[in-house]
Amino acid sequence: MIIDRAEVIVTSPDRNFVTLKITTSDGVTGLGDATLNGRELAVVAYLREHVVPLLAGRDPHRIEDAWQFLYRSAYWRRGPVTMAAIAAVDMALWDIKGKVTGLPVYQLLGGASREGLLAYGHASGKELPELFDSVREHLADGYRAIRIQSGVPGLKAIYGIASQASDTGGGEARYDHEPARRGELPVQEDWDTRAYLRHLPGVFEAVRHEFGPELPLLHDGHHRMTPIQAAKLGKDLEPFDLFWLEDCTPAENQEALRLVRQHTTTPLAIGEIFNTVWDFQDLIREQLIDYVRGAVTHMGGITPLKKTIDYAAQYQIKSGFHGPTDISPVGMAAQAHLGLAIHNFGIQEYMPHGEKTNQVFEQSFTWQDGLLHPGDQPGLGVTLDTDEAGRYPYERAYLPYNRLADGTMHDW
Ligand SMILES: [Mg+2]
């Protein structure tokens, strides 16, 4: 059996997704997610122009070798475009191996280490009553852990808060409750770190008062603080016992985390924009974080993310894979198989996809009693309906960006 052909499928049911479909000489197909939120077509070109021509004739069972070949032979390593493209090939080959052996991918990775995956959802509100309603809705949907994002007095539109087009001067409405929006230009939002730092501890105090001490609560700082600001926030949030504080600083400066760590015991999660184990190397070895936020789609696939997670396990650091709707159902399935198999699973971010997306991607994935499970179909357990996908052509979409009150461009 050899790889016969590969094709790149772009579809935009509720949002844009890029999928690689590999077909073998025996007619077995495998799917891989190559979606890079807001820069989708760059990965399409990388795959179509430079990777697809290399795949025909290869042995689909040699997953490790295919990965090393694509990573090393290009000479130009790392980066989100390259790694999303390699990830798609890696996932598709695991999917094929599962179908050929008749096993779900988690069985090939060592078998289940748990019954299902604890997942957290995104609650948000401009004001406390709206936030509380959002928390209650998530609890009713079965979530056992919840991320809390709040509006900040004086700021009109900020990340992580579900909003209407009218909030941002007529930009396109967010899709799937996620920050990216369809439109020709990105939407501008505002930011003021001092106002945020003053406001947030009171929000957590109110949420703890309303919902009690047991519910695991998370928060995403979205790279917006300096190291000393992040240290202060971590310290101020300690009384409210967070599950984690995410992306407290722009993490390409890994040394910043040493300073944060010196001041706070609030657990830290980082890495949703990282692409390789090298981005995590210092953070893991020096135990500067508690959770690895990499996504299977952006980290080059199941093969390298498993290595990163195994490395983290030596330091009791756990997984917390990135999983809003910019990870397609194929990518979510891939990281659910990995999360089920690894010992050091921590938590999975989970935001359900829209109805149209679920019609394009048929999934064996289940969500029951607050636990995710990838299902027991051979391979990843996702099939793509190409006719349905063809009904939704690509539509340009961007993530929003933000500026300070004086017009200075700020970190995402
Ligand atoms: Mg995040």
mmCIF file of N, CA, C and O and ligand atoms in Angstrom, residues 147 220 222 246-247 272 293, ligand 1:
data_model
loop_
_atom_site.group_PDB
_atom_site.id
_atom_site.type_symbol
_atom_site.label_atom_id
_atom_site.label_comp_id
_atom_site.label_asym_id
_atom_site.label_seq_id
_atom_site.Cartn_x
_atom_site.Cartn_y
_atom_site.Cartn_z
ATOM 1 N N ARG A 147 -13.835 28.609 32.155
ATOM 2 C CA ARG A 147 -12.977 29.788 31.998
ATOM 3 C C ARG A 147 -13.825 31.034 32.184
ATOM 4 O O ARG A 147 -14.921 31.130 31.629
ATOM 5 N N ASP A 220 -7.809 33.519 31.049
ATOM 6 C CA ASP A 220 -6.828 33.721 29.977
ATOM 7 C C ASP A 220 -6.396 35.183 29.963
ATOM 8 O O ASP A 220 -7.222 36.078 29.754
ATOM 9 N N HIS A 222 -4.197 36.374 27.778
ATOM 10 C CA HIS A 222 -3.950 36.715 26.375
ATOM 11 C C HIS A 222 -2.701 37.552 26.134
ATOM 12 O O HIS A 222 -2.742 38.532 25.372
ATOM 13 N N GLU A 246 -3.746 31.638 32.201
ATOM 14 C CA GLU A 246 -3.209 31.286 30.883
ATOM 15 C C GLU A 246 -2.541 32.489 30.215
ATOM 16 O O GLU A 246 -3.032 33.616 30.323
ATOM 17 N N ASP A 247 -1.456 32.229 29.502
ATOM 18 C CA ASP A 247 -0.789 33.230 28.663
ATOM 19 C C ASP A 247 -0.703 34.592 29.348
ATOM 20 O O ASP A 247 -1.164 35.613 28.811
ATOM 21 N N GLU A 272 -0.324 28.144 23.401
ATOM 22 C CA GLU A 272 -1.242 27.890 22.282
ATOM 23 C C GLU A 272 -0.712 28.455 20.967
ATOM 24 O O GLU A 272 -1.155 28.034 19.908
ATOM 25 N N ARG A 293 -0.083 24.228 26.592
ATOM 26 C CA ARG A 293 -1.274 24.631 25.838
ATOM 27 C C ARG A 293 -1.188 24.339 24.341
ATOM 28 O O ARG A 293 -2.051 24.763 23.583
HETATM 29 MG MG MG B 1 -5.881 31.347 25.033
#
